[in-house]
Short mmCIF file of C-alpha atoms and ligand atoms in Angstrom, two decimals:
data_model
loop_
_atom_site.label_atom_id
_atom_site.label_comp_id
_atom_site.label_asym_id
_atom_site.label_seq_id
_atom_site.Cartn_x
_atom_site.Cartn_y
_atom_site.Cartn_z
CA MET A 747 3.33 -26.66 19.32
CA ASP A 748 5.33 -29.23 21.59
CA PRO A 749 4.33 -28.73 25.10
CA ASN A 750 7.76 -28.99 26.22
CA ARG A 751 9.01 -26.03 24.28
CA VAL A 752 9.86 -22.85 26.02
CA LEU A 753 9.74 -19.82 23.89
CA ILE A 754 12.25 -17.12 24.34
CA PHE A 755 11.24 -13.61 24.06
CA ASP A 756 14.09 -11.41 23.93
CA THR A 757 13.82 -7.94 25.15
CA THR A 758 17.42 -6.66 24.93
CA LEU A 759 16.08 -3.94 22.83
CA ARG A 760 13.44 -2.83 24.77
CA ASP A 761 13.59 -3.53 28.19
CA GLY A 762 17.59 -3.97 28.26
CA GLU A 763 17.84 -0.55 26.16
CA GLN A 764 16.24 1.20 29.19
CA SER A 765 19.18 0.61 31.17
CA PRO A 766 21.07 3.91 31.99
CA GLY A 767 23.70 5.01 29.54
CA ILE A 768 22.78 2.76 26.87
CA SER A 769 21.93 4.57 23.48
CA LEU A 770 22.04 2.41 20.58
CA ASN A 771 21.37 3.67 17.06
CA THR A 772 19.36 1.95 14.27
CA ALA A 773 22.40 0.41 12.81
CA GLU A 774 23.63 -1.01 16.18
CA LYS A 775 19.96 -2.33 16.87
CA LEU A 776 19.91 -3.92 13.57
CA GLU A 777 22.93 -5.69 14.15
CA ILE A 778 22.07 -6.91 17.57
CA ALA A 779 18.67 -7.96 16.09
CA HIS A 780 20.46 -9.96 13.32
CA GLN A 781 22.56 -11.87 15.71
CA LEU A 782 19.44 -12.59 18.09
CA ALA A 783 17.74 -14.06 14.85
CA ARG A 784 21.10 -16.06 14.22
CA LEU A 785 20.82 -17.27 18.04
CA GLY A 786 17.20 -18.50 17.25
CA VAL A 787 15.25 -16.51 19.85
CA ASP A 788 11.75 -16.90 19.13
CA VAL A 789 10.64 -13.11 19.81
CA ILE A 790 12.44 -9.74 19.40
CA GLU A 791 11.00 -6.96 21.28
CA ALA A 792 12.39 -4.41 19.05
CA GLY A 793 11.37 -1.19 21.08
CA PHE A 794 8.61 1.07 22.09
CA PRO A 795 7.74 2.89 19.09
CA ILE A 796 5.75 5.87 20.34
CA THR A 797 8.59 6.91 22.67
CA SER A 798 10.79 8.60 20.05
CA PRO A 799 11.21 8.91 16.49
CA GLY A 800 14.62 6.95 16.65
CA ASP A 801 12.85 4.01 18.57
CA PHE A 802 10.08 4.02 15.73
CA GLU A 803 12.60 4.07 13.22
CA ALA A 804 14.72 1.11 14.63
CA VAL A 805 11.59 -1.20 15.10
CA GLN A 806 10.53 -0.47 11.68
CA ALA A 807 13.90 -1.36 10.16
CA ILE A 808 14.18 -4.54 12.14
CA SER A 809 10.76 -5.40 11.06
CA HIS A 810 11.72 -4.76 7.35
CA GLU A 811 15.18 -6.55 7.57
CA VAL A 812 15.14 -9.29 10.33
CA GLU A 813 13.65 -12.61 9.28
CA GLY A 814 12.85 -15.64 11.48
CA PRO A 815 11.74 -14.25 14.83
CA ILE A 816 8.19 -12.65 15.78
CA ILE A 817 8.82 -8.81 15.95
CA ALA A 818 7.15 -7.18 18.82
CA GLY A 819 6.61 -3.62 19.51
CA LEU A 820 5.47 -2.30 22.98
CA ALA A 821 2.48 0.10 23.49
CA ARG A 822 0.59 1.55 26.28
CA THR A 823 -3.20 0.96 26.26
CA HIS A 824 -3.30 4.38 24.55
CA GLY A 825 -4.74 4.29 20.77
CA GLN A 826 -1.96 6.47 19.45
CA ASP A 827 0.62 3.78 21.33
CA ILE A 828 -0.83 1.03 19.60
CA ASP A 829 -1.27 2.46 16.21
CA ALA A 830 2.57 3.60 16.35
CA ALA A 831 3.63 0.06 17.56
CA TRP A 832 1.67 -1.66 14.51
CA ASP A 833 3.12 1.08 11.98
CA ALA A 834 6.52 0.11 13.19
CA VAL A 835 6.02 -3.74 13.13
CA LYS A 836 3.35 -4.13 10.27
CA ASP A 837 6.03 -5.10 7.68
CA ALA A 838 7.92 -7.60 9.71
CA GLU A 839 7.14 -11.38 8.44
CA ARG A 840 5.45 -12.04 11.84
CA PRO A 841 4.47 -8.92 13.79
CA ARG A 842 3.15 -8.66 17.34
CA ILE A 843 1.75 -5.87 19.48
CA HIS A 844 2.50 -5.87 23.20
CA VAL A 845 0.05 -4.05 25.28
CA PHE A 846 0.47 -3.11 29.01
CA ILE A 847 -1.30 -1.52 31.83
CA SER A 848 -0.79 -1.95 35.69
CA THR A 849 -3.13 -4.20 37.74
CA SER A 850 -1.25 -3.09 41.25
CA ASP A 851 -3.14 -0.71 43.39
CA ILE A 852 0.12 1.21 44.11
CA HIS A 853 0.21 1.94 40.23
CA ILE A 854 -3.28 2.47 39.69
CA GLU A 855 -3.48 5.12 42.43
CA HIS A 856 -0.33 6.85 42.19
CA GLN A 857 1.00 6.41 38.74
CA LEU A 858 -2.02 6.07 36.62
CA GLN A 859 -4.34 7.99 39.00
CA THR A 860 -7.13 6.28 38.17
CA THR A 861 -9.72 3.34 39.38
CA ARG A 862 -9.73 -0.61 38.77
CA GLU A 863 -12.75 -0.21 36.59
CA ASP A 864 -11.08 2.03 34.34
CA VAL A 865 -8.04 -0.38 33.95
CA LYS A 866 -10.41 -2.92 33.13
CA GLY A 867 -11.84 -0.69 30.30
CA GLN A 868 -8.56 0.38 29.31
CA ALA A 869 -7.19 -3.27 28.86
CA ARG A 870 -10.46 -4.31 26.83
CA ALA A 871 -10.44 -1.40 24.54
CA ALA A 872 -6.52 -1.71 23.77
CA VAL A 873 -6.64 -5.54 23.27
CA ALA A 874 -9.65 -5.22 20.81
CA HIS A 875 -7.86 -2.10 19.28
CA ALA A 876 -4.69 -4.11 18.84
CA ARG A 877 -6.60 -7.32 17.47
CA GLN A 878 -7.95 -5.10 14.84
CA HIS A 879 -4.30 -4.40 13.31
CA CYS A 880 -2.51 -7.61 14.23
CA GLU A 881 -3.74 -11.43 15.00
CA ASP A 882 -0.62 -11.73 17.56
CA VAL A 883 -1.20 -9.60 20.72
CA GLU A 884 0.49 -10.18 23.68
CA PHE A 885 -1.25 -8.36 27.00
CA SER A 886 0.76 -7.61 30.22
CA PRO A 887 -0.60 -6.56 33.42
CA MET A 888 2.41 -4.71 34.70
CA ASP A 889 3.43 -4.90 38.42
CA ALA A 890 1.02 -8.28 38.64
CA THR A 891 3.18 -9.57 41.52
CA ARG A 892 2.39 -7.00 43.90
CA ALA A 893 -1.42 -6.83 42.63
CA ASP A 894 -4.34 -8.33 44.14
CA VAL A 895 -4.29 -11.66 42.00
CA GLU A 896 -8.19 -11.61 41.81
CA PHE A 897 -8.20 -8.31 40.28
CA THR A 898 -5.35 -9.22 37.76
CA ALA A 899 -7.20 -12.44 36.78
CA GLU A 900 -10.33 -10.23 35.78
CA VAL A 901 -8.09 -8.14 33.50
CA CYS A 902 -6.25 -11.29 32.00
CA ALA A 903 -9.76 -12.79 31.47
CA ILE A 904 -10.67 -9.39 29.61
CA ALA A 905 -7.67 -9.54 27.55
CA VAL A 906 -8.15 -13.21 26.58
CA GLU A 907 -11.80 -12.49 25.93
CA GLU A 908 -10.74 -9.62 23.49
CA GLY A 909 -8.38 -12.00 21.60
CA ALA A 910 -4.78 -11.50 23.38
CA THR A 911 -2.73 -14.69 22.17
CA THR A 912 -0.16 -14.39 24.86
CA ILE A 913 -0.64 -13.28 28.46
CA ASN A 914 2.51 -12.23 30.25
CA ILE A 915 2.87 -11.99 34.00
CA PRO A 916 5.57 -9.52 35.05
CA ASP A 917 7.51 -9.40 38.09
CA THR A 918 7.95 -5.58 37.34
CA VAL A 919 10.17 -4.51 40.43
CA GLY A 920 11.78 -7.97 40.99
CA TYR A 921 9.82 -8.43 44.46
CA THR A 922 8.35 -11.84 44.12
CA MET A 923 9.87 -15.29 45.32
CA PRO A 924 9.83 -18.43 43.45
CA ALA A 925 7.13 -20.02 45.82
CA GLU A 926 5.10 -16.94 45.64
CA TYR A 927 5.20 -16.75 41.89
CA THR A 928 4.23 -20.26 41.41
CA ALA A 929 1.25 -19.57 43.61
CA CYS A 930 0.41 -16.56 41.84
CA LEU A 931 0.40 -18.30 38.31
CA GLU A 932 -1.51 -21.22 39.67
CA ARG A 933 -4.06 -19.09 40.91
CA LEU A 934 -4.42 -17.58 37.57
CA TYR A 935 -4.82 -20.42 35.79
CA ALA A 936 -7.60 -21.61 38.29
CA LEU A 937 -9.25 -18.34 37.97
CA VAL A 938 -8.97 -17.75 34.19
CA PRO A 939 -9.67 -21.01 32.11
CA GLY A 940 -8.95 -19.21 29.18
CA LEU A 941 -5.39 -19.13 30.06
CA ARG A 942 -5.04 -22.84 29.01
CA ASP A 943 -5.54 -21.68 25.42
CA VAL A 944 -3.04 -18.90 25.14
CA VAL A 945 0.73 -18.73 25.77
CA VAL A 946 1.43 -17.76 29.42
CA SER A 947 4.64 -15.72 29.73
CA VAL A 948 7.08 -14.64 32.65
CA HIS A 949 8.97 -11.32 32.86
CA CYS A 950 11.06 -11.17 35.69
CA HIS A 951 13.28 -8.41 37.11
CA ASP A 952 16.40 -9.05 39.07
CA ASP A 953 16.21 -6.44 41.83
CA LEU A 954 16.62 -9.53 44.55
CA GLY A 955 18.88 -11.48 42.27
CA MET A 956 15.86 -13.71 41.66
CA ALA A 957 14.80 -13.31 38.01
CA VAL A 958 16.23 -16.70 36.66
CA ALA A 959 14.99 -18.55 39.65
CA ASN A 960 11.56 -17.01 39.46
CA SER A 961 11.52 -17.58 35.91
CA LEU A 962 12.24 -20.94 36.16
CA ALA A 963 9.33 -21.17 38.75
CA GLY A 964 7.00 -19.69 36.27
CA VAL A 965 7.98 -22.23 33.66
CA LEU A 966 7.63 -25.16 36.07
CA ALA A 967 4.00 -23.67 36.69
CA GLY A 968 3.01 -23.79 33.19
CA ALA A 969 4.45 -20.74 31.40
CA ARG A 970 5.86 -21.43 27.93
CA GLN A 971 7.39 -18.02 27.19
CA VAL A 972 10.38 -16.38 29.07
CA GLU A 973 10.92 -12.66 28.53
CA CYS A 974 14.74 -12.17 29.44
CA ALA A 975 17.54 -9.98 27.96
CA VAL A 976 21.22 -10.73 26.65
CA ASN A 977 23.88 -10.20 29.70
CA GLY A 978 20.61 -9.72 31.90
CA ILE A 979 20.51 -5.98 30.95
CA GLY A 980 17.53 -4.01 31.71
CA GLU A 981 15.71 -1.56 33.80
CA ARG A 982 17.50 -1.10 37.31
CA ALA A 983 19.13 -4.38 38.13
CA GLY A 984 18.01 -5.86 34.81
CA ASN A 985 16.27 -8.83 33.56
CA ALA A 986 16.47 -12.28 33.84
CA SER A 987 19.62 -13.26 31.60
CA LEU A 988 18.84 -15.17 28.53
CA GLU A 989 22.09 -17.21 28.26
CA GLU A 990 21.23 -18.38 32.01
CA ILE A 991 17.67 -19.40 31.12
CA VAL A 992 18.72 -21.30 27.69
CA MET A 993 21.60 -23.15 29.49
CA LEU A 994 19.59 -24.04 32.62
CA LEU A 995 16.96 -25.84 30.81
CA ARG A 996 19.75 -27.23 28.12
CA THR A 997 21.82 -28.62 31.05
CA ARG A 998 19.00 -29.61 33.60
CA GLY A 999 16.34 -30.35 31.11
CA ASP A 1000 16.02 -33.95 32.56
CA ALA A 1001 15.19 -32.34 36.17
CA VAL A 1002 12.54 -30.12 34.52
CA GLY A 1003 10.57 -32.72 32.79
CA GLY A 1004 12.35 -32.38 29.40
CA LEU A 1005 11.56 -28.49 28.90
CA TYR A 1006 13.94 -27.07 26.13
CA THR A 1007 14.17 -23.98 23.96
CA GLY A 1008 15.07 -23.89 20.38
CA LEU A 1009 18.13 -21.60 20.59
CA ASN A 1010 21.49 -22.20 19.01
CA SER A 1011 23.57 -22.23 22.46
CA HIS A 1012 26.95 -21.90 20.24
CA GLU A 1013 25.71 -18.29 19.56
CA LEU A 1014 25.45 -17.41 23.14
CA ALA A 1015 29.11 -16.05 23.74
CA ARG A 1016 29.15 -14.16 20.49
CA THR A 1017 25.81 -12.57 21.02
CA SER A 1018 26.99 -11.72 24.63
CA ARG A 1019 30.21 -10.18 23.31
CA LEU A 1020 28.43 -8.06 20.86
CA VAL A 1021 25.63 -6.78 23.17
CA SER A 1022 28.40 -5.84 25.63
CA ARG A 1023 30.38 -3.86 23.15
CA LEU A 1024 27.57 -2.06 21.66
CA THR A 1025 25.89 -0.97 25.03
CA GLY A 1026 29.26 -0.47 26.79
CA TYR A 1027 27.85 -2.61 29.69
CA VAL A 1028 30.87 -4.89 30.69
CA VAL A 1029 29.99 -8.49 31.56
CA GLN A 1030 31.43 -9.25 35.05
CA PRO A 1031 34.11 -11.74 34.86
CA ASN A 1032 32.30 -14.15 37.01
CA LYS A 1033 29.03 -14.12 35.19
CA ALA A 1034 27.41 -17.41 35.06
CA ILE A 1035 27.77 -18.93 31.17
CA VAL A 1036 29.31 -15.86 29.58
CA GLY A 1037 31.78 -14.45 31.87
CA ARG A 1038 35.41 -14.61 31.08
CA ASN A 1039 35.97 -16.91 34.10
CA ALA A 1040 32.82 -19.02 33.84
CA PHE A 1041 35.14 -21.87 32.49
CA ALA A 1042 38.12 -20.86 33.97
CA HIS A 1043 39.55 -23.04 36.88
CA GLU A 1044 42.16 -21.41 39.16
CA SER A 1045 42.74 -23.95 41.96
CA GLY A 1046 45.35 -26.51 41.48
CA ILE A 1047 43.13 -29.46 42.62
CA HIS A 1048 40.47 -28.21 40.04
CA GLN A 1049 42.93 -27.71 37.32
CA ASP A 1050 44.14 -31.43 37.95
CA GLY A 1051 40.56 -32.85 37.88
CA VAL A 1052 39.54 -31.14 34.75
CA LEU A 1053 42.95 -32.46 33.08
CA LYS A 1054 42.01 -35.97 33.87
CA GLU A 1055 38.42 -35.57 33.13
CA ARG A 1056 36.54 -32.34 32.35
CA ALA A 1057 33.48 -33.38 34.05
CA THR A 1058 35.13 -33.37 37.46
CA TYR A 1059 34.61 -29.61 37.62
CA GLU A 1060 32.80 -28.68 34.72
CA ILE A 1061 28.91 -29.19 34.27
CA MET A 1062 28.78 -27.57 30.82
CA ASP A 1063 31.42 -27.90 27.82
CA ALA A 1064 32.64 -24.36 26.91
CA THR A 1065 32.12 -25.26 23.41
CA THR A 1066 28.38 -25.59 23.83
CA VAL A 1067 28.08 -21.59 24.45
CA GLY A 1068 30.31 -20.82 21.65
CA LEU A 1069 33.56 -20.30 23.78
CA ASP A 1070 35.57 -22.87 21.50
CA SER A 1071 37.74 -21.12 19.16
CA ASN A 1072 39.75 -18.21 18.74
CA ALA A 1073 41.97 -19.58 15.98
CA ILE A 1074 44.22 -17.28 14.54
CA VAL A 1075 42.57 -16.34 11.12
CA LEU A 1076 44.59 -13.79 9.24
CA GLY A 1077 47.83 -12.09 9.02
CA LYS A 1078 49.12 -8.90 7.56
CA HIS A 1079 49.54 -10.61 4.11
CA SER A 1080 46.00 -11.54 3.78
CA GLY A 1081 43.68 -9.99 1.08
CA ARG A 1082 40.16 -8.40 1.11
CA HIS A 1083 38.54 -11.91 -0.08
CA ALA A 1084 40.15 -13.67 2.77
CA LEU A 1085 38.71 -11.19 4.97
CA LYS A 1086 35.38 -11.21 3.42
CA GLN A 1087 35.56 -15.12 4.02
CA ALA A 1088 36.62 -15.08 7.59
CA LEU A 1089 33.92 -12.41 8.42
CA GLU A 1090 31.30 -14.70 6.58
CA ASP A 1091 32.73 -17.78 8.80
CA LEU A 1092 32.03 -15.52 11.67
CA GLY A 1093 28.58 -14.63 10.51
CA PHE A 1094 29.03 -11.14 9.19
CA THR A 1095 27.84 -10.43 5.92
CA VAL A 1096 30.10 -7.22 4.95
CA THR A 1097 29.95 -5.98 1.39
CA GLY A 1098 30.62 -2.57 -0.53
CA GLN A 1099 31.82 0.32 1.28
CA ALA A 1100 31.31 -1.46 4.84
CA LEU A 1101 33.92 -4.09 3.36
CA ASN A 1102 36.45 -1.48 2.04
CA GLN A 1103 36.21 0.27 5.52
CA ALA A 1104 36.65 -2.76 7.28
CA PHE A 1105 39.38 -4.02 5.00
CA ALA A 1106 41.39 -0.49 5.34
CA ARG A 1107 40.79 -0.93 9.13
CA PHE A 1108 42.13 -4.48 9.13
CA LYS A 1109 45.29 -3.64 7.29
CA GLU A 1110 46.12 -0.79 9.76
CA ILE A 1111 45.61 -3.12 12.56
CA ALA A 1112 47.46 -6.22 11.02
CA ASP A 1113 50.44 -3.88 10.52
CA ARG A 1114 50.77 -3.25 14.14
CA LYS A 1115 49.58 -6.63 15.36
CA LYS A 1116 51.18 -9.99 14.38
CA GLN A 1117 48.21 -12.02 14.27
CA VAL A 1118 44.53 -10.92 13.89
CA THR A 1119 42.28 -13.40 15.55
CA ALA A 1120 38.49 -14.10 15.27
CA MET A 1121 38.06 -12.06 18.35
CA ASP A 1122 39.82 -9.29 16.88
CA LEU A 1123 37.88 -9.35 13.59
CA GLU A 1124 34.68 -9.42 15.54
CA ALA A 1125 35.91 -6.14 17.54
CA ILE A 1126 37.06 -4.42 14.23
CA VAL A 1127 33.87 -5.24 12.76
CA THR A 1128 31.65 -3.96 15.42
CA ASP A 1129 33.71 -0.79 15.76
CA GLU A 1130 33.31 0.13 12.00
CA LEU A 1131 29.39 -0.36 12.22
CA ARG A 1132 29.63 2.73 14.66
CA GLU A 1133 31.14 4.82 11.95
CA GLU A 1134 27.98 4.59 9.92
CA VAL A 1135 26.11 7.28 11.87
CA ALA A 1136 26.65 10.88 11.36
CA GLY A 1137 28.47 12.55 14.30
CA TYR A 1138 31.78 13.67 15.45
CA THR A 1139 34.96 11.76 14.27
CA LEU A 1140 38.28 12.01 15.57
CA GLU A 1141 40.51 12.87 12.57
CA TRP A 1142 43.91 12.98 14.23
CA PHE A 1143 45.48 13.88 17.59
CA ASP A 1144 48.94 14.73 19.21
CA VAL A 1145 49.46 13.82 22.78
CA GLU A 1146 52.59 14.63 24.70
CA ALA A 1147 53.23 12.67 27.86
CA SER A 1148 55.94 12.75 30.13
CA SER A 1149 56.82 12.49 34.20
CA ARG A 1150 58.42 16.07 34.02
CA ARG A 1151 55.70 18.07 32.38
CA PRO A 1152 51.50 17.93 32.46
CA PRO A 1153 50.38 15.99 29.49
CA HIS A 1154 49.13 18.02 26.50
CA ALA A 1155 46.83 17.02 23.75
CA THR A 1156 45.82 18.60 20.44
CA VAL A 1157 42.93 17.23 18.31
CA CYS A 1158 41.22 17.79 15.40
CA VAL A 1159 37.56 16.58 15.26
CA ARG A 1160 35.18 16.32 12.23
CA SER A 1161 31.77 17.89 13.21
CA PRO A 1162 28.67 15.96 11.65
CA GLU A 1163 28.34 18.92 9.13
CA GLY A 1164 31.82 18.23 8.02
CA GLN A 1165 33.79 20.93 9.68
CA GLU A 1166 37.35 20.45 10.95
CA LEU A 1167 37.42 21.80 14.58
CA GLN A 1168 40.65 22.06 16.49
CA GLY A 1169 41.41 22.32 20.18
CA SER A 1170 44.17 21.78 22.90
CA PHE A 1171 44.31 20.90 26.56
CA THR A 1172 46.76 20.49 29.33
CA GLY A 1173 45.11 17.58 31.45
CA ASP A 1174 45.84 15.44 34.47
CA GLY A 1175 47.01 12.61 32.50
CA PRO A 1176 47.13 11.87 28.69
CA VAL A 1177 43.68 10.45 28.59
CA ASP A 1178 42.13 13.27 30.72
CA ALA A 1179 44.28 15.87 28.04
CA ILE A 1180 42.80 14.27 24.96
CA PHE A 1181 39.26 14.11 26.23
CA ARG A 1182 39.47 17.63 27.39
CA ALA A 1183 41.04 18.92 24.13
CA ILE A 1184 37.80 17.32 22.56
CA ASN A 1185 35.56 19.40 24.66
CA THR A 1186 37.59 22.43 23.56
CA ALA A 1187 37.52 21.61 20.01
CA THR A 1188 33.44 20.77 20.02
CA GLY A 1189 32.61 23.71 22.24
CA ILE A 1190 30.32 20.88 24.24
CA GLU A 1191 31.17 20.81 27.90
CA ALA A 1192 30.59 16.86 28.72
CA LYS A 1193 31.47 15.41 32.08
CA LEU A 1194 33.37 12.10 31.93
CA ARG A 1195 31.66 9.64 34.23
CA GLU A 1196 33.22 6.31 33.46
CA PHE A 1197 36.20 5.28 31.70
CA ARG A 1198 37.39 1.60 31.22
CA VAL A 1199 39.86 -0.30 29.34
CA ASP A 1200 39.80 -3.92 28.48
CA ALA A 1201 42.22 -6.14 25.94
CA VAL A 1202 40.07 -7.85 23.33
CA THR A 1203 42.81 -10.68 23.70
CA GLY A 1204 45.83 -11.46 25.64
CA GLY A 1205 49.50 -10.68 24.48
CA GLN A 1206 51.50 -7.47 24.26
CA ASP A 1207 50.09 -6.18 21.06
CA ALA A 1208 46.62 -7.14 22.06
CA LEU A 1209 43.81 -4.72 20.69
CA GLY A 1210 42.47 -2.32 23.35
CA GLU A 1211 38.71 -1.69 23.73
CA THR A 1212 37.75 1.24 25.67
CA SER A 1213 34.58 2.42 26.89
CA VAL A 1214 33.54 6.01 28.14
CA VAL A 1215 30.32 6.98 29.85
CA LEU A 1216 29.75 10.95 29.83
CA GLU A 1217 27.07 13.01 30.90
CA LEU A 1218 25.53 16.22 28.91
CA ASP A 1219 22.66 18.02 30.38
CA GLY A 1220 21.92 15.26 33.00
CA ARG A 1221 21.62 12.78 30.38
CA SER A 1222 24.28 9.74 30.02
CA ALA A 1223 25.51 8.51 26.89
CA SER A 1224 28.37 5.94 25.98
CA GLY A 1225 30.71 5.32 23.42
CA GLN A 1226 33.28 2.50 22.68
CA GLY A 1227 36.72 2.57 20.71
CA VAL A 1228 39.01 -0.34 19.65
CA SER A 1229 42.61 0.17 18.71
CA THR A 1230 46.07 -1.14 19.37
CA ASP A 1231 46.83 2.37 20.75
CA ILE A 1232 45.12 3.32 24.07
CA ILE A 1233 45.06 6.67 23.78
CA GLU A 1234 43.43 6.45 20.24
CA ALA A 1235 40.89 4.05 21.20
CA ALA A 1236 40.02 6.38 24.34
CA GLY A 1237 39.60 9.48 21.97
CA ARG A 1238 37.46 7.42 19.40
CA ALA A 1239 35.29 6.12 22.50
CA TYR A 1240 35.03 9.61 23.88
CA VAL A 1241 33.64 11.48 20.34
CA ARG A 1242 31.40 8.56 19.69
CA ALA A 1243 29.84 9.15 23.43
CA LEU A 1244 29.88 12.84 22.73
CA SER A 1245 27.84 12.20 19.31
CA ASN A 1246 25.38 9.86 21.19
CA ALA A 1247 24.84 12.46 23.83
CA VAL A 1248 24.20 14.94 21.63
CA ARG A 1249 21.88 12.99 19.47
CA ARG A 1250 20.05 12.21 22.87
CA ARG A 1251 19.87 15.79 23.64
CA ALA A 1252 18.22 16.29 20.00
CA ALA A 1253 16.01 13.34 20.30
CA ALA A 1254 14.56 14.41 23.92
CA GLU A 1255 13.88 17.84 22.46
CA GLN A 1256 11.47 16.09 19.71
CA GLU A 1257 10.41 13.40 22.38
CA LEU A 1258 6.72 12.71 22.25
CA GLU A 1259 4.63 12.53 25.27
CA ALA A 1260 5.48 9.14 26.67
CA SER A 1261 8.29 8.41 28.71
CA PRO A 1262 9.84 4.76 28.86
CA LEU A 1263 8.76 2.49 31.73
O1 LIG B 485 8.80 -4.86 33.70
C1 LIG B 485 7.77 -4.67 33.28
O2 LIG B 485 6.51 -4.92 33.68
C2 LIG B 485 7.62 -4.60 31.77
C3 LIG B 485 6.35 -4.59 31.07
C4 LIG B 485 6.20 -3.73 29.92
C5 LIG B 485 6.15 -6.32 30.32
O3 LIG B 485 8.71 -4.24 31.26
ZN1 LIG B 486 10.38 -5.00 32.47
#
């Protein structure tokens, strides 16, 4: 491999999916995985198969369908974790098993309640076991940045000896600083000569806002794989943001000795929108690279400068991250063939029943909206995708709103078993009324935690995109909805969140012993 090439290991579907309230189903994970392949990531960490049958199924489906990237499954050092990870990834073109165990004394004493000797033994046995299944094995000494570096080096040496092909050094709790991380990696290279023969990887969390800076420090110290997530989602404050790493190396490659990634940066904005939509995690407007305002100029002086010469206030061209065109693609007279072609141009392969559904939805929206843009189409297709999974659906609703009487809603919801359920409620506002009417119809007392409305594009007839986070039995779940009618979008989002919450509750009941990291 070219020594300047930095591999991108995307963990959106594993570490990213561990963010509170995210509950992606298999179809949604597949859609994200296909988009990650289009973006050109080197590795997709598709999940942690032992943790639930749903996670196993999604990793397996991604391994069957997604071509290009290596597909990795995470495992603790337990034999059954490693076997489950292998069963889930074995049909991938290029499978990988990723094994981890902590090397910090805090974790060894309090969480694992064992000894350093035992950790060495577990690491040895686990890597050897994983290598019996698969040639590509990654090993991570968890919480390495708070561990005794000499001990971490011993464990890494064992992993290399047993055949690990990638050694990842995680900053699990986002504690390290660039100079410390550099020193840690330099010391590991000095203590474990075998590290020169494997790929060294970095995995940094963002608790102190240092994940990208630390990842860069790691790469400058010799690492050639960066673990990151789209929009920086992940456990607690998240992981290093994929788009920031990619554009940092692309824009400042000259300052870092020509390091580069193999990603197609033009797919970044779209990947970010897809992940945001499916996870319900909004991208802050001022987020670097993919935020709505990342390329907007507000002050007169800046606008003047950019009009004269873009480089005066822009270090990147918006088109290189895919923020170029939202040209009008279709109108209400466009036919099924035109829709199919436009979707293909956008990178969606939609055929058969899915195309029929997307077309019906497109017609419904094109009747209400003069022009259907690329961004609208993306929102419609992503919204339709959510319907594939059995759950509650909103059949119809009536909402009466007035400034003189409390708003009243009646809804009809179809249950996963196909039963029509009706309920009514008088709420504090029309949205509150429809949400409570859905609770009445389904008999499920979920609590609303968050509700958000965004416009997909500008204009009075813009599509509204709503996101709901609710809580059921202490577990949160999210759902999203798209429509030109905000109340309808809110109702759709609510029933989806409810379906996800019910599914999560059922999955928790079946869950095997492990809990995600
Ligand atoms: O943060 C962490 O240490 C992890 C490991 C499993 C790599 O996510
Ligand atoms: Zn992590």
